[in-house]
Amino acid sequence: MDEILTIGSSKAAPRKLHVITWGCQMNAYDSARMEDVLAPLGYAPVDAPEGADMIILNTCHIRERAAEKLFSKLGRLREMKQAMDGRMMIVVAGCVAQAEGAEIIRRAPYVDVVVGPQAYHRLPELIAQAHRKTGAAIDTDFPAEPKFDFLPNRVAPQGVVSYLTIQEGCDKFCSFCVVPYTRGAEASRPAASVIAEASRMIAGGAREIALLGQNVNAYHGDGLRSGETWDLTRLLHALAEIPGVERLRYTTSHPRDMTDGLIAAHGEIPQLLPFLHLPVQSGSDRILAAMNRKHDVADFHRIIDRLRAVRPDIAFSSDFIVGHPGESDADFAATMALVRQTNFAMAYSFTYSPRPGTPAAGAANQVPKATMDARLQELQALLRLQQDEFNSAQIGRTMPVLFTNPGRHPGQIMGRSPYLQPVVVTGPADLIGRVETVTIDLANTNSLLGTLKQECVAA
Ligand code: SAH
Ligand code: SF4
Ligand code: F3S
């Protein structure tokens, strides 16, 4: 038997595991799952890299400098490893591992394991392999077996807001995006396994469940009865039935998969938050076509209008890319027009970054960097204005706030509005885990200040 598999005996001192996570929430979820898979081998998470027996770097490849960021971090870890006479195992996971596996080993031969996002359930085997051999162990296959069927159940509860990956991968192949290459084809977890995990989360203290997926609204998992396939609408209805589920949301959605049923669900499921992140990327039909987004501007406006009709208090956030190859001044002006027309509560925006192996990276009509930067500034100024207006509009409003953790100052408690804005109030610590009514007194760019309704202070 491999040496590594005997480490978990109760006598052994725990081995220190330090996980560094970059990228999206799905990476954060995966990092926790890697901790779970290593716990039976005797690894316990620690906060600092110094003196750790194992470091896992969970990487992101979505925009430029991802690889450079990794190699500079690896350089620093190498020094720590040398200081420990090599007794520190270095694992590179995530989307850069998937995309650049062999290159990582070539440039950083002191890395022990390279593992792609679909192979985390194989970590114990890879670690054992790395212990046995002098070279690194690499696994960047897309295994036939879905990793979630092979990972252990979550060990530690995540807290009042818990994230649950229900779907991974993407078949959409937008011109600019690496995700279909790093995460592989779209795959959904069976509804039974999602419901079981959600129930465990609620039992562990969760009150809000955020469903995660690269294309979460393309979810199509096995239903509870054999032969049945459930879509996201059906799954949301089932999750809303679990006692204790106070809030539900899902991210990230693609406009193409906003079905009639899902739009209607926003008017039917009270726990579904009135907030939706719906990336549109551009407001120009020409650029949307070049991006291979498979929807146009009119489709987007139609979706927004219909959601507002069924849930009048709904607010939106989105993602934008400026400077996709071929984007003209007129195309960019169309993006600004879409933003003005929609009015976002918040949004993320980026300059286009050519990703190796994607179709747009090879396009001839790249936009000069200075043009991209100027457009980004203009767009961000407008988005900031809309965000400030949205936050200020909350002043004087009374809203349900889910309390999540202590605030920075004594006596303060932090929570989230239905629009995910951080809300700070003065109140007792036992508010945590409860939804209470708050009147908003003050709005900053990134948070709101409020007063608890009198009864809950007394309670
Ligand atoms: N699945 C989601 C997006 C996941 S990536 C969707 O389809 O909308 C998160 C965001 O990163 C994207 O929405 C996009 O705005 C941005 N992004 C992705 N690739 C990029 C690139 N090559 N350059 C700049 N931004 C990019
Ligand atoms: Fe990337 Fe497009 Fe898939 Fe989103 S839908 S993950 S942007 S390819
Ligand atoms: Fe990054 Fe991979 Fe997530 S590229 S955004 S970590 S899916």
PDB file of N, CA, C and O in Angstrom, residues 147-212:
ATOM      1  N   LYS A 147     -16.202  14.152 -11.481  1.00  0.00           N
ATOM      2  CA  LYS A 147     -15.453  14.228 -10.222  1.00  0.00           C
ATOM      3  C   LYS A 147     -16.352  14.279  -8.999  1.00  0.00           C
ATOM      4  O   LYS A 147     -16.030  13.727  -7.962  1.00  0.00           O
ATOM      5  N   PHE A 148     -17.528  14.950  -9.124  1.00  0.00           N
ATOM      6  CA  PHE A 148     -18.363  15.122  -7.940  1.00  0.00           C
ATOM      7  C   PHE A 148     -18.929  13.796  -7.426  1.00  0.00           C
ATOM      8  O   PHE A 148     -19.289  13.676  -6.268  1.00  0.00           O
ATOM      9  N   ASP A 149     -19.007  12.796  -8.318  1.00  0.00           N
ATOM     10  CA  ASP A 149     -19.477  11.491  -7.857  1.00  0.00           C
ATOM     11  C   ASP A 149     -18.420  10.796  -7.013  1.00  0.00           C
ATOM     12  O   ASP A 149     -18.707   9.820  -6.325  1.00  0.00           O
ATOM     13  N   PHE A 150     -17.186  11.290  -7.081  1.00  0.00           N
ATOM     14  CA  PHE A 150     -16.092  10.585  -6.412  1.00  0.00           C
ATOM     15  C   PHE A 150     -15.469  11.370  -5.268  1.00  0.00           C
ATOM     16  O   PHE A 150     -14.652  10.864  -4.538  1.00  0.00           O
ATOM     17  N   LEU A 151     -15.841  12.639  -5.135  1.00  0.00           N
ATOM     18  CA  LEU A 151     -15.317  13.424  -4.024  1.00  0.00           C
ATOM     19  C   LEU A 151     -16.153  13.137  -2.777  1.00  0.00           C
ATOM     20  O   LEU A 151     -17.352  12.887  -2.875  1.00  0.00           O
ATOM     21  N   PRO A 152     -15.527  13.195  -1.608  1.00  0.00           N
ATOM     22  CA  PRO A 152     -16.309  12.959  -0.385  1.00  0.00           C
ATOM     23  C   PRO A 152     -17.270  14.116  -0.138  1.00  0.00           C
ATOM     24  O   PRO A 152     -17.105  15.196  -0.704  1.00  0.00           O
ATOM     25  N   ASN A 153     -18.269  13.897   0.709  1.00  0.00           N
ATOM     26  CA  ASN A 153     -19.171  14.983   1.102  1.00  0.00           C
ATOM     27  C   ASN A 153     -18.372  16.071   1.808  1.00  0.00           C
ATOM     28  O   ASN A 153     -17.348  15.806   2.423  1.00  0.00           O
ATOM     29  N   ARG A 154     -18.894  17.293   1.726  1.00  0.00           N
ATOM     30  CA  ARG A 154     -18.224  18.404   2.390  1.00  0.00           C
ATOM     31  C   ARG A 154     -18.028  18.105   3.881  1.00  0.00           C
ATOM     32  O   ARG A 154     -18.930  17.601   4.530  1.00  0.00           O
ATOM     33  N   VAL A 155     -16.861  18.473   4.414  1.00  0.00           N
ATOM     34  CA  VAL A 155     -16.585  18.246   5.825  1.00  0.00           C
ATOM     35  C   VAL A 155     -17.014  19.455   6.649  1.00  0.00           C
ATOM     36  O   VAL A 155     -17.874  19.364   7.504  1.00  0.00           O
ATOM     37  N   ALA A 156     -16.424  20.616   6.335  1.00  0.00           N
ATOM     38  CA  ALA A 156     -16.690  21.810   7.143  1.00  0.00           C
ATOM     39  C   ALA A 156     -17.869  22.584   6.557  1.00  0.00           C
ATOM     40  O   ALA A 156     -17.949  22.746   5.347  1.00  0.00           O
ATOM     41  N   PRO A 157     -18.782  23.064   7.424  1.00  0.00           N
ATOM     42  CA  PRO A 157     -19.853  23.923   6.896  1.00  0.00           C
ATOM     43  C   PRO A 157     -19.261  25.235   6.373  1.00  0.00           C
ATOM     44  O   PRO A 157     -18.246  25.704   6.889  1.00  0.00           O
ATOM     45  N   GLN A 158     -19.888  25.806   5.343  1.00  0.00           N
ATOM     46  CA  GLN A 158     -19.337  27.021   4.742  1.00  0.00           C
ATOM     47  C   GLN A 158     -19.804  28.294   5.420  1.00  0.00           C
ATOM     48  O   GLN A 158     -19.220  29.340   5.232  1.00  0.00           O
ATOM     49  N   GLY A 159     -20.953  28.210   6.098  1.00  0.00           N
ATOM     50  CA  GLY A 159     -21.462  29.429   6.714  1.00  0.00           C
ATOM     51  C   GLY A 159     -22.856  29.760   6.227  1.00  0.00           C
ATOM     52  O   GLY A 159     -23.502  28.956   5.549  1.00  0.00           O
ATOM     53  N   VAL A 160     -23.294  30.978   6.602  1.00  0.00           N
ATOM     54  CA  VAL A 160     -24.673  31.383   6.353  1.00  0.00           C
ATOM     55  C   VAL A 160     -24.977  31.410   4.853  1.00  0.00           C
ATOM     56  O   VAL A 160     -26.044  31.031   4.408  1.00  0.00           O
ATOM     57  N   VAL A 161     -23.990  31.879   4.063  1.00  0.00           N
ATOM     58  CA  VAL A 161     -24.129  31.827   2.607  1.00  0.00           C
ATOM     59  C   VAL A 161     -23.250  30.691   2.111  1.00  0.00           C
ATOM     60  O   VAL A 161     -22.053  30.671   2.374  1.00  0.00           O
ATOM     61  N   SER A 162     -23.841  29.713   1.460  1.00  0.00           N
ATOM     62  CA  SER A 162     -23.060  28.555   1.013  1.00  0.00           C
ATOM     63  C   SER A 162     -23.154  28.399  -0.500  1.00  0.00           C
ATOM     64  O   SER A 162     -24.214  28.605  -1.085  1.00  0.00           O
ATOM     65  N   TYR A 163     -22.034  28.046  -1.099  1.00  0.00           N
ATOM     66  CA  TYR A 163     -21.951  27.902  -2.553  1.00  0.00           C
ATOM     67  C   TYR A 163     -21.992  26.437  -2.937  1.00  0.00           C
ATOM     68  O   TYR A 163     -21.358  25.605  -2.292  1.00  0.00           O
ATOM     69  N   LEU A 164     -22.714  26.146  -3.997  1.00  0.00           N
ATOM     70  CA  LEU A 164     -22.909  24.753  -4.388  1.00  0.00           C
ATOM     71  C   LEU A 164     -22.779  24.638  -5.910  1.00  0.00           C
ATOM     72  O   LEU A 164     -23.629  25.167  -6.649  1.00  0.00           O
ATOM     73  N   THR A 165     -21.742  23.982  -6.366  1.00  0.00           N
ATOM     74  CA  THR A 165     -21.565  23.825  -7.811  1.00  0.00           C
ATOM     75  C   THR A 165     -22.509  22.743  -8.324  1.00  0.00           C
ATOM     76  O   THR A 165     -22.494  21.614  -7.829  1.00  0.00           O
ATOM     77  N   ILE A 166     -23.350  23.099  -9.297  1.00  0.00           N
ATOM     78  CA  ILE A 166     -24.315  22.127  -9.831  1.00  0.00           C
ATOM     79  C   ILE A 166     -24.013  21.752 -11.276  1.00  0.00           C
ATOM     80  O   ILE A 166     -24.591  20.817 -11.818  1.00  0.00           O
ATOM     81  N   GLN A 167     -23.117  22.490 -11.889  1.00  0.00           N
ATOM     82  CA  GLN A 167     -22.893  22.310 -13.321  1.00  0.00           C
ATOM     83  C   GLN A 167     -21.494  22.808 -13.603  1.00  0.00           C
ATOM     84  O   GLN A 167     -21.035  23.741 -12.962  1.00  0.00           O
ATOM     85  N   GLU A 168     -20.819  22.148 -14.516  1.00  0.00           N
ATOM     86  CA  GLU A 168     -19.467  22.601 -14.866  1.00  0.00           C
ATOM     87  C   GLU A 168     -19.269  22.544 -16.356  1.00  0.00           C
ATOM     88  O   GLU A 168     -19.946  21.793 -17.052  1.00  0.00           O
ATOM     89  N   GLY A 169     -18.289  23.283 -16.824  1.00  0.00           N
ATOM     90  CA  GLY A 169     -17.926  23.192 -18.226  1.00  0.00           C
ATOM     91  C   GLY A 169     -18.823  24.008 -19.116  1.00  0.00           C
ATOM     92  O   GLY A 169     -19.824  24.572 -18.675  1.00  0.00           O
ATOM     93  N   CYS A 170     -18.455  24.081 -20.390  1.00  0.00           N
ATOM     94  CA  CYS A 170     -19.188  24.933 -21.312  1.00  0.00           C
ATOM     95  C   CYS A 170     -18.994  24.461 -22.741  1.00  0.00           C
ATOM     96  O   CYS A 170     -17.881  24.161 -23.148  1.00  0.00           O
ATOM     97  N   ASP A 171     -20.108  24.389 -23.461  1.00  0.00           N
ATOM     98  CA  ASP A 171     -20.050  24.008 -24.886  1.00  0.00           C
ATOM     99  C   ASP A 171     -20.301  25.200 -25.785  1.00  0.00           C
ATOM    100  O   ASP A 171     -20.536  25.045 -26.972  1.00  0.00           O
ATOM    101  N   LYS A 172     -20.290  26.403 -25.242  1.00  0.00           N
ATOM    102  CA  LYS A 172     -20.728  27.549 -26.048  1.00  0.00           C
ATOM    103  C   LYS A 172     -19.615  28.122 -26.917  1.00  0.00           C
ATOM    104  O   LYS A 172     -19.877  28.747 -27.932  1.00  0.00           O
ATOM    105  N   PHE A 173     -18.401  27.976 -26.529  1.00  0.00           N
ATOM    106  CA  PHE A 173     -17.265  28.425 -27.332  1.00  0.00           C
ATOM    107  C   PHE A 173     -17.396  29.863 -27.818  1.00  0.00           C
ATOM    108  O   PHE A 173     -17.346  30.134 -29.018  1.00  0.00           O
ATOM    109  N   CYS A 174     -17.563  30.795 -26.893  1.00  0.00           N
ATOM    110  CA  CYS A 174     -17.465  32.208 -27.266  1.00  0.00           C
ATOM    111  C   CYS A 174     -16.053  32.437 -27.792  1.00  0.00           C
ATOM    112  O   CYS A 174     -15.093  31.821 -27.303  1.00  0.00           O
ATOM    113  N   SER A 175     -15.956  33.333 -28.772  1.00  0.00           N
ATOM    114  CA  SER A 175     -14.694  33.493 -29.505  1.00  0.00           C
ATOM    115  C   SER A 175     -13.489  33.805 -28.627  1.00  0.00           C
ATOM    116  O   SER A 175     -12.363  33.496 -28.967  1.00  0.00           O
ATOM    117  N   PHE A 176     -13.747  34.436 -27.464  1.00  0.00           N
ATOM    118  CA  PHE A 176     -12.658  35.006 -26.661  1.00  0.00           C
ATOM    119  C   PHE A 176     -12.277  34.140 -25.471  1.00  0.00           C
ATOM    120  O   PHE A 176     -11.332  34.434 -24.767  1.00  0.00           O
ATOM    121  N   CYS A 177     -13.011  33.055 -25.208  1.00  0.00           N
ATOM    122  CA  CYS A 177     -13.021  32.457 -23.866  1.00  0.00           C
ATOM    123  C   CYS A 177     -12.294  31.116 -23.775  1.00  0.00           C
ATOM    124  O   CYS A 177     -12.454  30.243 -24.628  1.00  0.00           O
ATOM    125  N   VAL A 178     -11.524  30.939 -22.702  1.00  0.00           N
ATOM    126  CA  VAL A 178     -10.777  29.684 -22.503  1.00  0.00           C
ATOM    127  C   VAL A 178     -11.571  28.606 -21.776  1.00  0.00           C
ATOM    128  O   VAL A 178     -11.151  27.449 -21.756  1.00  0.00           O
ATOM    129  N   VAL A 179     -12.684  28.987 -21.172  1.00  0.00           N
ATOM    130  CA  VAL A 179     -13.369  28.038 -20.284  1.00  0.00           C
ATOM    131  C   VAL A 179     -13.705  26.690 -20.943  1.00  0.00           C
ATOM    132  O   VAL A 179     -13.485  25.641 -20.354  1.00  0.00           O
ATOM    133  N   PRO A 180     -14.236  26.680 -22.187  1.00  0.00           N
ATOM    134  CA  PRO A 180     -14.540  25.374 -22.786  1.00  0.00           C
ATOM    135  C   PRO A 180     -13.298  24.472 -22.894  1.00  0.00           C
ATOM    136  O   PRO A 180     -13.425  23.249 -22.890  1.00  0.00           O
ATOM    137  N   TYR A 181     -12.123  25.098 -22.970  1.00  0.00           N
ATOM    138  CA  TYR A 181     -10.893  24.305 -23.081  1.00  0.00           C
ATOM    139  C   TYR A 181     -10.368  23.891 -21.714  1.00  0.00           C
ATOM    140  O   TYR A 181      -9.757  22.836 -21.571  1.00  0.00           O
ATOM    141  N   THR A 182     -10.577  24.747 -20.702  1.00  0.00           N
ATOM    142  CA  THR A 182     -10.017  24.398 -19.391  1.00  0.00           C
ATOM    143  C   THR A 182     -10.969  23.548 -18.547  1.00  0.00           C
ATOM    144  O   THR A 182     -10.524  22.761 -17.721  1.00  0.00           O
ATOM    145  N   ARG A 183     -12.269  23.745 -18.739  1.00  0.00           N
ATOM    146  CA  ARG A 183     -13.221  23.007 -17.899  1.00  0.00           C
ATOM    147  C   ARG A 183     -13.929  21.901 -18.652  1.00  0.00           C
ATOM    148  O   ARG A 183     -14.698  21.145 -18.057  1.00  0.00           O
ATOM    149  N   GLY A 184     -13.759  21.861 -19.971  1.00  0.00           N
ATOM    150  CA  GLY A 184     -14.346  20.768 -20.736  1.00  0.00           C
ATOM    151  C   GLY A 184     -15.823  20.970 -21.025  1.00  0.00           C
ATOM    152  O   GLY A 184     -16.380  22.041 -20.799  1.00  0.00           O
ATOM    153  N   ALA A 185     -16.440  19.900 -21.503  1.00  0.00           N
ATOM    154  CA  ALA A 185     -17.833  19.962 -21.944  1.00  0.00           C
ATOM    155  C   ALA A 185     -18.778  20.129 -20.760  1.00  0.00           C
ATOM    156  O   ALA A 185     -18.447  19.763 -19.632  1.00  0.00           O
ATOM    157  N   GLU A 186     -19.928  20.684 -21.063  1.00  0.00           N
ATOM    158  CA  GLU A 186     -20.950  20.916 -20.050  1.00  0.00           C
ATOM    159  C   GLU A 186     -21.384  19.604 -19.378  1.00  0.00           C
ATOM    160  O   GLU A 186     -21.686  18.629 -20.066  1.00  0.00           O
ATOM    161  N   ALA A 187     -21.421  19.592 -18.051  1.00  0.00           N
ATOM    162  CA  ALA A 187     -21.900  18.403 -17.332  1.00  0.00           C
ATOM    163  C   ALA A 187     -22.643  18.868 -16.086  1.00  0.00           C
ATOM    164  O   ALA A 187     -22.203  19.790 -15.401  1.00  0.00           O
ATOM    165  N   SER A 188     -23.792  18.243 -15.817  1.00  0.00           N
ATOM    166  CA  SER A 188     -24.621  18.635 -14.682  1.00  0.00           C
ATOM    167  C   SER A 188     -24.639  17.530 -13.636  1.00  0.00           C
ATOM    168  O   SER A 188     -24.646  16.346 -13.971  1.00  0.00           O
ATOM    169  N   ARG A 189     -24.682  17.911 -12.377  1.00  0.00           N
ATOM    170  CA  ARG A 189     -24.802  16.907 -11.301  1.00  0.00           C
ATOM    171  C   ARG A 189     -26.249  16.455 -11.181  1.00  0.00           C
ATOM    172  O   ARG A 189     -27.171  17.255 -11.376  1.00  0.00           O
ATOM    173  N   PRO A 190     -26.482  15.217 -10.786  1.00  0.00           N
ATOM    174  CA  PRO A 190     -27.852  14.757 -10.596  1.00  0.00           C
ATOM    175  C   PRO A 190     -28.565  15.575  -9.526  1.00  0.00           C
ATOM    176  O   PRO A 190     -27.949  15.975  -8.532  1.00  0.00           O
ATOM    177  N   ALA A 191     -29.865  15.798  -9.721  1.00  0.00           N
ATOM    178  CA  ALA A 191     -30.653  16.596  -8.770  1.00  0.00           C
ATOM    179  C   ALA A 191     -30.561  16.017  -7.356  1.00  0.00           C
ATOM    180  O   ALA A 191     -30.461  16.768  -6.375  1.00  0.00           O
ATOM    181  N   ALA A 192     -30.574  14.686  -7.239  1.00  0.00           N
ATOM    182  CA  ALA A 192     -30.561  14.067  -5.911  1.00  0.00           C
ATOM    183  C   ALA A 192     -29.309  14.478  -5.143  1.00  0.00           C
ATOM    184  O   ALA A 192     -29.368  14.773  -3.935  1.00  0.00           O
ATOM    185  N   SER A 193     -28.170  14.524  -5.835  1.00  0.00           N
ATOM    186  CA  SER A 193     -26.921  14.860  -5.144  1.00  0.00           C
ATOM    187  C   SER A 193     -26.900  16.351  -4.778  1.00  0.00           C
ATOM    188  O   SER A 193     -26.402  16.741  -3.718  1.00  0.00           O
ATOM    189  N   VAL A 194     -27.489  17.190  -5.621  1.00  0.00           N
ATOM    190  CA  VAL A 194     -27.567  18.629  -5.315  1.00  0.00           C
ATOM    191  C   VAL A 194     -28.480  18.851  -4.102  1.00  0.00           C
ATOM    192  O   VAL A 194     -28.129  19.585  -3.171  1.00  0.00           O
ATOM    193  N   ILE A 195     -29.629  18.181  -4.100  1.00  0.00           N
ATOM    194  CA  ILE A 195     -30.586  18.361  -2.997  1.00  0.00           C
ATOM    195  C   ILE A 195     -29.972  17.858  -1.682  1.00  0.00           C
ATOM    196  O   ILE A 195     -30.098  18.496  -0.634  1.00  0.00           O
ATOM    197  N   ALA A 196     -29.264  16.728  -1.759  1.00  0.00           N
ATOM    198  CA  ALA A 196     -28.632  16.189  -0.544  1.00  0.00           C
ATOM    199  C   ALA A 196     -27.585  17.166  -0.020  1.00  0.00           C
ATOM    200  O   ALA A 196     -27.513  17.427   1.189  1.00  0.00           O
ATOM    201  N   GLU A 197     -26.786  17.738  -0.912  1.00  0.00           N
ATOM    202  CA  GLU A 197     -25.750  18.672  -0.448  1.00  0.00           C
ATOM    203  C   GLU A 197     -26.387  19.945   0.114  1.00  0.00           C
ATOM    204  O   GLU A 197     -25.948  20.471   1.140  1.00  0.00           O
ATOM    205  N   ALA A 198     -27.437  20.420  -0.546  1.00  0.00           N
ATOM    206  CA  ALA A 198     -28.128  21.621  -0.040  1.00  0.00           C
ATOM    207  C   ALA A 198     -28.700  21.346   1.346  1.00  0.00           C
ATOM    208  O   ALA A 198     -28.593  22.194   2.243  1.00  0.00           O
ATOM    209  N   SER A 199     -29.266  20.171   1.552  1.00  0.00           N
ATOM    210  CA  SER A 199     -29.840  19.849   2.862  1.00  0.00           C
ATOM    211  C   SER A 199     -28.755  19.809   3.931  1.00  0.00           C
ATOM    212  O   SER A 199     -28.950  20.285   5.055  1.00  0.00           O
ATOM    213  N   ARG A 200     -27.589  19.247   3.584  1.00  0.00           N
ATOM    214  CA  ARG A 200     -26.484  19.236   4.547  1.00  0.00           C
ATOM    215  C   ARG A 200     -26.045  20.662   4.865  1.00  0.00           C
ATOM    216  O   ARG A 200     -25.715  20.991   6.004  1.00  0.00           O
ATOM    217  N   MET A 201     -26.022  21.514   3.842  1.00  0.00           N
ATOM    218  CA  MET A 201     -25.621  22.906   4.073  1.00  0.00           C
ATOM    219  C   MET A 201     -26.585  23.591   5.045  1.00  0.00           C
ATOM    220  O   MET A 201     -26.163  24.304   5.955  1.00  0.00           O
ATOM    221  N   ILE A 202     -27.870  23.377   4.836  1.00  0.00           N
ATOM    222  CA  ILE A 202     -28.874  23.995   5.717  1.00  0.00           C
ATOM    223  C   ILE A 202     -28.707  23.460   7.143  1.00  0.00           C
ATOM    224  O   ILE A 202     -28.707  24.225   8.108  1.00  0.00           O
ATOM    225  N   ALA A 203     -28.499  22.148   7.257  1.00  0.00           N
ATOM    226  CA  ALA A 203     -28.300  21.560   8.586  1.00  0.00           C
ATOM    227  C   ALA A 203     -27.055  22.146   9.250  1.00  0.00           C
ATOM    228  O   ALA A 203     -26.985  22.272  10.475  1.00  0.00           O
ATOM    229  N   GLY A 204     -26.068  22.532   8.440  1.00  0.00           N
ATOM    230  CA  GLY A 204     -24.827  23.109   8.971  1.00  0.00           C
ATOM    231  C   GLY A 204     -24.926  24.608   9.204  1.00  0.00           C
ATOM    232  O   GLY A 204     -23.920  25.253   9.494  1.00  0.00           O
ATOM    233  N   GLY A 205     -26.084  25.207   9.014  1.00  0.00           N
ATOM    234  CA  GLY A 205     -26.253  26.628   9.334  1.00  0.00           C
ATOM    235  C   GLY A 205     -26.455  27.546   8.140  1.00  0.00           C
ATOM    236  O   GLY A 205     -26.614  28.757   8.307  1.00  0.00           O
ATOM    237  N   ALA A 206     -26.424  27.001   6.921  1.00  0.00           N
ATOM    238  CA  ALA A 206     -26.616  27.867   5.740  1.00  0.00           C
ATOM    239  C   ALA A 206     -28.054  28.355   5.673  1.00  0.00           C
ATOM    240  O   ALA A 206     -28.983  27.629   6.049  1.00  0.00           O
ATOM    241  N   ARG A 207     -28.226  29.582   5.226  1.00  0.00           N
ATOM    242  CA  ARG A 207     -29.570  30.137   5.016  1.00  0.00           C
ATOM    243  C   ARG A 207     -29.751  30.579   3.557  1.00  0.00           C
ATOM    244  O   ARG A 207     -30.857  30.686   3.064  1.00  0.00           O
ATOM    245  N   GLU A 208     -28.637  30.889   2.903  1.00  0.00           N
ATOM    246  CA  GLU A 208     -28.687  31.278   1.489  1.00  0.00           C
ATOM    247  C   GLU A 208     -27.834  30.287   0.707  1.00  0.00           C
ATOM    248  O   GLU A 208     -26.702  30.009   1.090  1.00  0.00           O
ATOM    249  N   ILE A 209     -28.387  29.763  -0.359  1.00  0.00           N
ATOM    250  CA  ILE A 209     -27.614  28.845  -1.193  1.00  0.00           C
ATOM    251  C   ILE A 209     -27.443  29.466  -2.573  1.00  0.00           C
ATOM    252  O   ILE A 209     -28.419  29.863  -3.218  1.00  0.00           O
ATOM    253  N   ALA A 210     -26.178  29.579  -2.975  1.00  0.00           N
ATOM    254  CA  ALA A 210     -25.864  30.129  -4.293  1.00  0.00           C
ATOM    255  C   ALA A 210     -25.436  28.974  -5.185  1.00  0.00           C
ATOM    256  O   ALA A 210     -24.422  28.321  -4.922  1.00  0.00           O
ATOM    257  N   LEU A 211     -26.229  28.703  -6.209  1.00  0.00           N
ATOM    258  CA  LEU A 211     -25.896  27.617  -7.130  1.00  0.00           C
ATOM    259  C   LEU A 211     -24.886  28.132  -8.141  1.00  0.00           C
ATOM    260  O   LEU A 211     -25.045  29.219  -8.703  1.00  0.00           O
ATOM    261  N   LEU A 212     -23.844  27.344  -8.366  1.00  0.00           N
ATOM    262  CA  LEU A 212     -22.767  27.791  -9.238  1.00  0.00           C
ATOM    263  C   LEU A 212     -22.654  26.919 -10.479  1.00  0.00           C
ATOM    264  O   LEU A 212     -22.904  25.714 -10.433  1.00  0.00           O
TER     265      LEU A 212
END
